[in-house]
Amino acid sequence: LQRMLSIAVEVDKSPNCSSCKIADVIFPFILNIPLRSQREAFLNTMESQLLRCKLLELLFQHSCDVPTTLPLSLAKILYFLSHSSVLLQYQDETAAWQRWDEMLQYLSLLLLSYQNVILAFPLAEHLRSSLNDRMDLIIQKAKPKPQDGDDISHLDIQLKIEDFISRMQQVLGQPFPLQIMEKLCMLR
């Protein structure tokens, strides 16, 4: 399935457009996956970083009280940190801190996927372009264009993380488990 989804994204003239269409179709199914381990297995095994970005972006948009119209960027990922609530409905008796832990896990995964699509690897940095255009961009050693929201400062990050911590303290009303603090440090 993951290989077929990856090929479906790649064969289109606009991988960005096809990943949006595929993500729109798959998203309702992700909402109905009952166990965290199953959701994580599905998202972690995705071959297409671009499709993973789109699915996680939809997931976070779904969890925001006030969705944003920002394009996917570092600023949007910080927006999700500040405005997302617990992502999914749970059928089991999962502790509240574990729900927040899952949210932070997916936010880190979104950040890593976004970096792979936009910033990180020379062959992956043009994933939004078609295969033909991508080869030309690689041959020309063209640098990817930064997104409008990618110029965030360390202060922006610090303020959003502090805001998140105070929001979690209001909801949980208890000291944070070590896993949450580790994920916050990793995300920072």
Short mmCIF file of C-alpha atoms in Angstrom, two decimals:
data_model
loop_
_atom_site.label_atom_id
_atom_site.label_comp_id
_atom_site.label_asym_id
_atom_site.label_seq_id
_atom_site.Cartn_x
_atom_site.Cartn_y
_atom_site.Cartn_z
CA LEU A 1 0.00 0.00 0.00
CA GLN A 2 2.73 2.47 0.93
CA ARG A 3 4.61 1.82 -2.31
CA MET A 4 1.41 2.27 -4.35
CA LEU A 5 0.67 5.56 -2.57
CA SER A 6 4.20 6.77 -3.21
CA ILE A 7 3.96 5.91 -6.91
CA ALA A 8 0.56 7.62 -7.13
CA VAL A 9 2.10 10.83 -5.81
CA GLU A 10 5.11 10.62 -8.14
CA VAL A 11 3.37 9.85 -11.46
CA ASP A 12 1.34 13.06 -11.45
CA LYS A 13 2.72 16.15 -13.18
CA SER A 14 2.22 17.97 -9.88
CA PRO A 15 3.15 15.77 -6.90
CA ASN A 16 1.96 18.53 -4.59
CA CYS A 17 -1.53 18.43 -6.10
CA SER A 18 -1.76 14.64 -6.19
CA SER A 19 -0.59 14.35 -2.57
CA CYS A 20 -3.36 16.76 -1.55
CA LYS A 21 -5.98 14.70 -3.38
CA ILE A 22 -4.74 11.40 -1.96
CA ALA A 23 -4.50 12.85 1.56
CA ASP A 24 -8.10 14.08 1.34
CA VAL A 25 -9.23 10.54 0.50
CA ILE A 26 -7.10 8.79 3.15
CA PHE A 27 -7.69 11.25 6.00
CA PRO A 28 -11.14 9.95 7.12
CA PHE A 29 -9.67 6.47 7.41
CA ILE A 30 -6.85 7.68 9.67
CA LEU A 31 -9.43 9.25 11.98
CA ASN A 32 -11.01 5.82 12.38
CA ILE A 33 -7.82 3.89 13.20
CA PRO A 34 -8.54 2.87 16.80
CA LEU A 35 -5.05 2.34 18.25
CA ARG A 36 -2.12 4.72 18.48
CA SER A 37 0.30 1.97 17.55
CA GLN A 38 -1.63 1.32 14.32
CA ARG A 39 -1.75 5.04 13.43
CA GLU A 40 1.97 5.40 14.12
CA ALA A 41 2.78 2.29 12.07
CA PHE A 42 0.82 3.67 9.13
CA LEU A 43 2.38 7.14 9.30
CA ASN A 44 5.93 5.96 10.07
CA THR A 45 6.01 3.54 7.12
CA MET A 46 4.88 6.07 4.52
CA GLU A 47 7.35 6.15 1.65
CA SER A 48 6.18 9.52 0.38
CA GLN A 49 7.37 12.31 2.68
CA LEU A 50 5.16 14.76 0.81
CA LEU A 51 2.04 12.66 1.37
CA ARG A 52 2.95 12.22 5.05
CA CYS A 53 3.24 16.02 5.36
CA LYS A 54 -0.18 16.51 3.81
CA LEU A 55 -1.83 13.88 6.02
CA LEU A 56 -0.30 15.26 9.21
CA GLU A 57 -1.20 18.79 8.16
CA LEU A 58 -4.83 17.68 7.72
CA LEU A 59 -4.73 15.94 11.08
CA PHE A 60 -3.52 19.09 12.84
CA GLN A 61 -5.92 21.35 10.94
CA HIS A 62 -8.69 19.04 12.12
CA SER A 63 -7.58 19.42 15.73
CA CYS A 64 -7.36 23.24 15.71
CA ASP A 65 -10.28 25.26 17.03
CA VAL A 66 -9.35 27.99 14.55
CA PRO A 67 -7.75 26.46 11.44
CA THR A 68 -5.14 28.56 9.68
CA THR A 69 -4.74 29.40 6.01
CA LEU A 70 -0.95 29.60 6.22
CA PRO A 71 0.90 27.40 3.73
CA LEU A 72 2.81 24.53 5.29
CA SER A 73 5.90 26.12 6.81
CA LEU A 74 7.78 26.29 10.08
CA ALA A 75 5.42 29.07 11.18
CA LYS A 76 2.43 26.81 10.55
CA ILE A 77 4.01 24.00 12.55
CA LEU A 78 4.46 26.45 15.45
CA TYR A 79 0.84 27.51 14.99
CA PHE A 80 -0.20 23.87 15.38
CA LEU A 81 1.82 23.65 18.60
CA SER A 82 -0.11 26.61 20.01
CA HIS A 83 -3.59 25.84 18.72
CA SER A 84 -3.96 22.07 18.47
CA SER A 85 -5.92 20.12 20.99
CA VAL A 86 -5.81 16.38 21.50
CA LEU A 87 -5.90 15.03 17.99
CA LEU A 88 -8.14 12.02 17.92
CA GLN A 89 -11.09 10.56 19.71
CA TYR A 90 -10.15 7.58 21.82
CA GLN A 91 -12.27 4.53 22.44
CA ASP A 92 -10.07 3.27 25.24
CA GLU A 93 -9.11 4.75 28.60
CA THR A 94 -5.90 6.39 27.44
CA ALA A 95 -4.48 8.81 29.98
CA ALA A 96 -4.68 12.50 29.01
CA TRP A 97 -0.90 12.92 29.04
CA GLN A 98 -0.57 10.07 26.52
CA ARG A 99 -2.89 11.91 24.14
CA TRP A 100 -0.70 15.01 24.38
CA ASP A 101 2.35 12.79 23.93
CA GLU A 102 0.88 11.43 20.70
CA MET A 103 0.21 14.97 19.49
CA LEU A 104 3.84 15.94 20.11
CA GLN A 105 5.01 12.76 18.38
CA TYR A 106 3.03 13.65 15.25
CA LEU A 107 4.19 17.26 15.38
CA SER A 108 7.81 16.06 15.41
CA LEU A 109 7.04 13.70 12.54
CA LEU A 110 5.48 16.59 10.59
CA LEU A 111 8.57 18.71 11.19
CA LEU A 112 10.90 15.92 10.05
CA SER A 113 8.80 15.21 6.97
CA TYR A 114 8.63 18.90 6.14
CA GLN A 115 12.41 19.19 6.44
CA ASN A 116 12.82 16.19 4.14
CA VAL A 117 10.49 17.72 1.56
CA ILE A 118 11.87 21.26 1.67
CA LEU A 119 15.22 21.59 3.36
CA ALA A 120 17.26 18.50 3.97
CA PHE A 121 18.49 16.27 1.20
CA PRO A 122 19.71 17.34 -2.26
CA LEU A 123 17.63 14.72 -4.04
CA ALA A 124 14.56 15.17 -1.87
CA GLU A 125 14.45 18.96 -1.75
CA HIS A 126 12.41 19.22 -4.95
CA LEU A 127 9.73 16.68 -4.02
CA ARG A 128 6.99 19.14 -4.94
CA SER A 129 8.16 19.16 -8.56
CA SER A 130 7.37 16.56 -11.20
CA LEU A 131 10.00 13.90 -11.89
CA ASN A 132 11.04 15.56 -15.17
CA ASP A 133 11.37 19.00 -13.57
CA ARG A 134 13.07 17.51 -10.51
CA MET A 135 15.87 16.01 -12.61
CA ASP A 136 16.47 19.40 -14.28
CA LEU A 137 16.54 21.14 -10.88
CA ILE A 138 19.01 18.59 -9.52
CA ILE A 139 21.27 18.92 -12.59
CA GLN A 140 21.16 22.72 -12.24
CA LYS A 141 21.85 22.37 -8.52
CA ALA A 142 18.94 24.71 -7.90
CA LYS A 143 18.29 25.52 -4.27
CA PRO A 144 14.71 25.09 -3.02
CA LYS A 145 12.80 28.29 -2.48
CA PRO A 146 12.12 28.97 1.20
CA GLN A 147 8.50 29.24 2.23
CA ASP A 148 7.14 32.56 3.50
CA GLY A 149 6.72 31.18 7.02
CA ASP A 150 10.16 29.58 7.34
CA ASP A 151 11.85 32.65 8.82
CA ILE A 152 11.04 32.02 12.46
CA SER A 153 13.32 33.06 15.31
CA HIS A 154 14.50 31.26 18.42
CA LEU A 155 12.32 33.64 20.41
CA ASP A 156 9.24 32.54 18.41
CA ILE A 157 10.04 28.93 19.23
CA GLN A 158 10.63 29.64 22.91
CA LEU A 159 7.38 31.61 23.27
CA LYS A 160 5.29 28.93 21.53
CA ILE A 161 6.79 26.15 23.66
CA GLU A 162 6.18 28.12 26.86
CA ASP A 163 2.60 28.76 25.72
CA PHE A 164 2.16 25.04 25.04
CA ILE A 165 3.55 24.11 28.47
CA SER A 166 1.17 26.49 30.25
CA ARG A 167 -1.76 25.15 28.21
CA MET A 168 -0.84 21.58 29.13
CA GLN A 169 -0.49 22.49 32.81
CA GLN A 170 -4.02 23.89 32.77
CA VAL A 171 -5.39 20.74 31.16
CA LEU A 172 -3.36 18.12 33.02
CA GLY A 173 -2.89 19.91 36.32
CA GLN A 174 0.01 17.66 37.23
CA PRO A 175 3.74 17.40 36.61
CA PHE A 176 4.58 16.30 33.10
CA PRO A 177 5.86 12.82 32.47
CA LEU A 178 9.45 12.58 31.28
CA GLN A 179 8.37 11.48 27.78
CA ILE A 180 6.55 14.77 27.20
CA MET A 181 9.50 16.86 28.32
CA GLU A 182 11.82 14.82 26.08
CA LYS A 183 9.53 15.34 23.08
CA LEU A 184 9.38 19.07 23.76
CA CYS A 185 13.19 19.23 23.89
CA MET A 186 13.44 17.24 20.68
CA LEU A 187 10.88 19.46 18.97
CA ARG A 188 12.69 22.60 20.11
#
